[in-house]
Short mmCIF file of C-alpha atoms in Angstrom, two decimals:
data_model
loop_
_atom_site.label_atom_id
_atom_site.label_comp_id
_atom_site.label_asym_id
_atom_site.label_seq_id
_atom_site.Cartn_x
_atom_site.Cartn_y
_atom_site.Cartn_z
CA UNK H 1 0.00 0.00 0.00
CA UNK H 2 1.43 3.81 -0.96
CA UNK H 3 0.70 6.06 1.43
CA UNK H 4 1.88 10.07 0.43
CA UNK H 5 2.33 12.41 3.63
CA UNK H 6 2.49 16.00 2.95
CA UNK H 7 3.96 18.27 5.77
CA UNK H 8 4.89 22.03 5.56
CA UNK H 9 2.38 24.39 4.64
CA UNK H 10 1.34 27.22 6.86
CA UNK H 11 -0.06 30.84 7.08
CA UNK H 12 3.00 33.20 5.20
CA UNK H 13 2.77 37.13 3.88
CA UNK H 14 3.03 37.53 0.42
CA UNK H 15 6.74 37.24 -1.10
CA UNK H 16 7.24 34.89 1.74
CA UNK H 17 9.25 31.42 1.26
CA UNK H 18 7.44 27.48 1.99
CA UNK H 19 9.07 24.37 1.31
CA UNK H 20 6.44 21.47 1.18
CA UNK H 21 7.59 17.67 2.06
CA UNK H 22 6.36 14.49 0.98
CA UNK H 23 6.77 11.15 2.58
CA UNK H 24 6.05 8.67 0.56
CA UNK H 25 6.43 4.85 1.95
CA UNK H 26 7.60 1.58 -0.16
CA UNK H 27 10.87 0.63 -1.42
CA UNK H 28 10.42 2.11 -5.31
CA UNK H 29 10.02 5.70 -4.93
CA UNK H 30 12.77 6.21 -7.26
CA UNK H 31 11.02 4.23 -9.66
CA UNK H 32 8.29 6.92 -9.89
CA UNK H 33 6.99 10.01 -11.79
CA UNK H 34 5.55 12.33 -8.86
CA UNK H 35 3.92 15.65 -8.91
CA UNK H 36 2.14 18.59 -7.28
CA UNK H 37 -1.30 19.36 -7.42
CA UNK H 38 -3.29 21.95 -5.70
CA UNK H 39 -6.78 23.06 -5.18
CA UNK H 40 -8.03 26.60 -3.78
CA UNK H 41 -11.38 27.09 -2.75
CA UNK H 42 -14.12 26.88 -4.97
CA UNK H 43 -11.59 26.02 -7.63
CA UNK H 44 -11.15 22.58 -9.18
CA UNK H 45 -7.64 20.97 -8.22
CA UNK H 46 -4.40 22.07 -11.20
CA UNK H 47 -1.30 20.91 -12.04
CA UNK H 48 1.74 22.77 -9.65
CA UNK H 49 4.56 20.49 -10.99
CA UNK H 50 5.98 16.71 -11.71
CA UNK H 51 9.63 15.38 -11.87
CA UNK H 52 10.83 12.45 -13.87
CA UNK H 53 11.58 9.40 -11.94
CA UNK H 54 15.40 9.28 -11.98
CA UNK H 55 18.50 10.42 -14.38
CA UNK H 56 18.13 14.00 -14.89
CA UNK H 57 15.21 14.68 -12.40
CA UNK H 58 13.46 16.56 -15.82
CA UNK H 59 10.83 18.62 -14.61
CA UNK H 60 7.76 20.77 -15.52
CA UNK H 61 6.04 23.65 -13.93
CA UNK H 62 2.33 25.26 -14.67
CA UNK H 63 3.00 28.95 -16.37
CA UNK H 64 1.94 30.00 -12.57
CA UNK H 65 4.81 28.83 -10.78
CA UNK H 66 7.37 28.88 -13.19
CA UNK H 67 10.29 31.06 -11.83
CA UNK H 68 9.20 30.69 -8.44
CA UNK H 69 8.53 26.94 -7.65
CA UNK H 70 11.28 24.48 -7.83
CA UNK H 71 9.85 20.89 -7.23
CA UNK H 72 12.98 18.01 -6.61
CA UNK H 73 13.45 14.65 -4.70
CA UNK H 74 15.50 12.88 -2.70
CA UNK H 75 15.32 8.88 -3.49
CA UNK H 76 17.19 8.38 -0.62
CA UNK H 77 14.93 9.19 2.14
CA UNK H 78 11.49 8.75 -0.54
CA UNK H 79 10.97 12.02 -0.12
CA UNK H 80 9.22 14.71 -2.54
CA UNK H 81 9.79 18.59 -2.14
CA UNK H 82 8.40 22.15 -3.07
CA UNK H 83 10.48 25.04 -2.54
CA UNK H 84 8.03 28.01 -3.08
CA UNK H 85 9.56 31.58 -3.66
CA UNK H 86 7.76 34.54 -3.85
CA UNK H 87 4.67 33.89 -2.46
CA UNK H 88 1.09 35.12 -3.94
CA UNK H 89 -2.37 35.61 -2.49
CA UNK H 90 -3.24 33.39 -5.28
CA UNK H 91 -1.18 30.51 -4.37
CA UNK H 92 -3.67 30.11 -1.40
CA UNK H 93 -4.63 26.41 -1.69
CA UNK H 94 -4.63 23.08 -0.44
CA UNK H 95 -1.43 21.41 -1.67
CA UNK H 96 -1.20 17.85 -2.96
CA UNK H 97 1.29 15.46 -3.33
CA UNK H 98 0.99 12.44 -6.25
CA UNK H 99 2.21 9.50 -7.69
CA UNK H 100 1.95 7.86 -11.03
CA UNK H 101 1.01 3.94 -10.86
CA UNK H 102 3.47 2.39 -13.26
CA UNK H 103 7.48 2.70 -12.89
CA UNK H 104 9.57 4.57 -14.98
CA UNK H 105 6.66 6.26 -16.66
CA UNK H 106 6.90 9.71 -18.57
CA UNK H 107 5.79 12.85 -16.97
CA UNK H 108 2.15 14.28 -16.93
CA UNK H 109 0.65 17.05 -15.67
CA UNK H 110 -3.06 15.31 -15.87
CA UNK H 111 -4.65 14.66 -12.86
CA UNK H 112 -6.42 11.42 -13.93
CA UNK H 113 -2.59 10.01 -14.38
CA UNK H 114 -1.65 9.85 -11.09
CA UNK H 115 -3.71 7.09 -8.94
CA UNK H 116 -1.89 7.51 -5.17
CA UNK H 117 -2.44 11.03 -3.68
CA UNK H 118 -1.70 12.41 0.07
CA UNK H 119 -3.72 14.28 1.94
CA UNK H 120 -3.04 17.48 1.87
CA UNK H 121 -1.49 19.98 3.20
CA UNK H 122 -2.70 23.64 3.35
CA UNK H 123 -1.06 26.66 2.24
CA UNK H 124 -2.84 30.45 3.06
CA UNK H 125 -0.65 33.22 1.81
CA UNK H 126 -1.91 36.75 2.97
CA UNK H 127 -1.71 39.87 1.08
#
């Protein structure tokens, strides 16, 4: 069983800095494509970013984040990140942390592609 744990998120002032964890159990993390999602109130949940499984670590960022986000990984303790930079009332959401279902699958930034999510963890940047 996969179980994702977010951890991190908090109340910040705008051009403030977060950096979002993600626990993630099992032996195969590496294996994986992962990603950020999040979903503000009254909004449906978006793409943040995803990182390849391994090699280069290529990764891809929604126009919203690019510049300020930096999403990266560390296979040794199965652990996801998001350093966010430069804070906006607009990144105000619920953040998610996913996982694609098959190893050493490409990168996606569609929602119905990843099939293990975590909880949550929330995020309220004021103006």
């Amino acid at each position: 069983q996969v179980q994702l744990v977010e951890s991190g998120g908090g109340l910040v002032q705008a051009g403030d800095s977060l950096r979002l964890s993600c626990a993630a159990s099992g032996r195969t993390f590496s294996s994986y494509v992962m990603a950020w999602f999040r979903q503000a109130p009254g909004k449906e949940r978006e793409f943040v970013a995803t990182i390849n499984w391994s090699g280069g670590f290529t990764t891809y960022y929604a126009d919203s984040v690019k510049g300020r986000f930096t999403i990266s990984r560390d296979n040794a303790k199965n652990t996801l990140y998001l350093q966010m930079n430069s804070l906006k009332p607009e990144d105000t959401a619920v953040y998610y942390c996913a996982r694609r279902p098959t190893a050493y699958s490409s990168t996606s930034s569609r929602e119905n592609d990843y099939d293990y999510w975590g909880q949550g963890t929330q995020v309220t940047v004021s103006s």
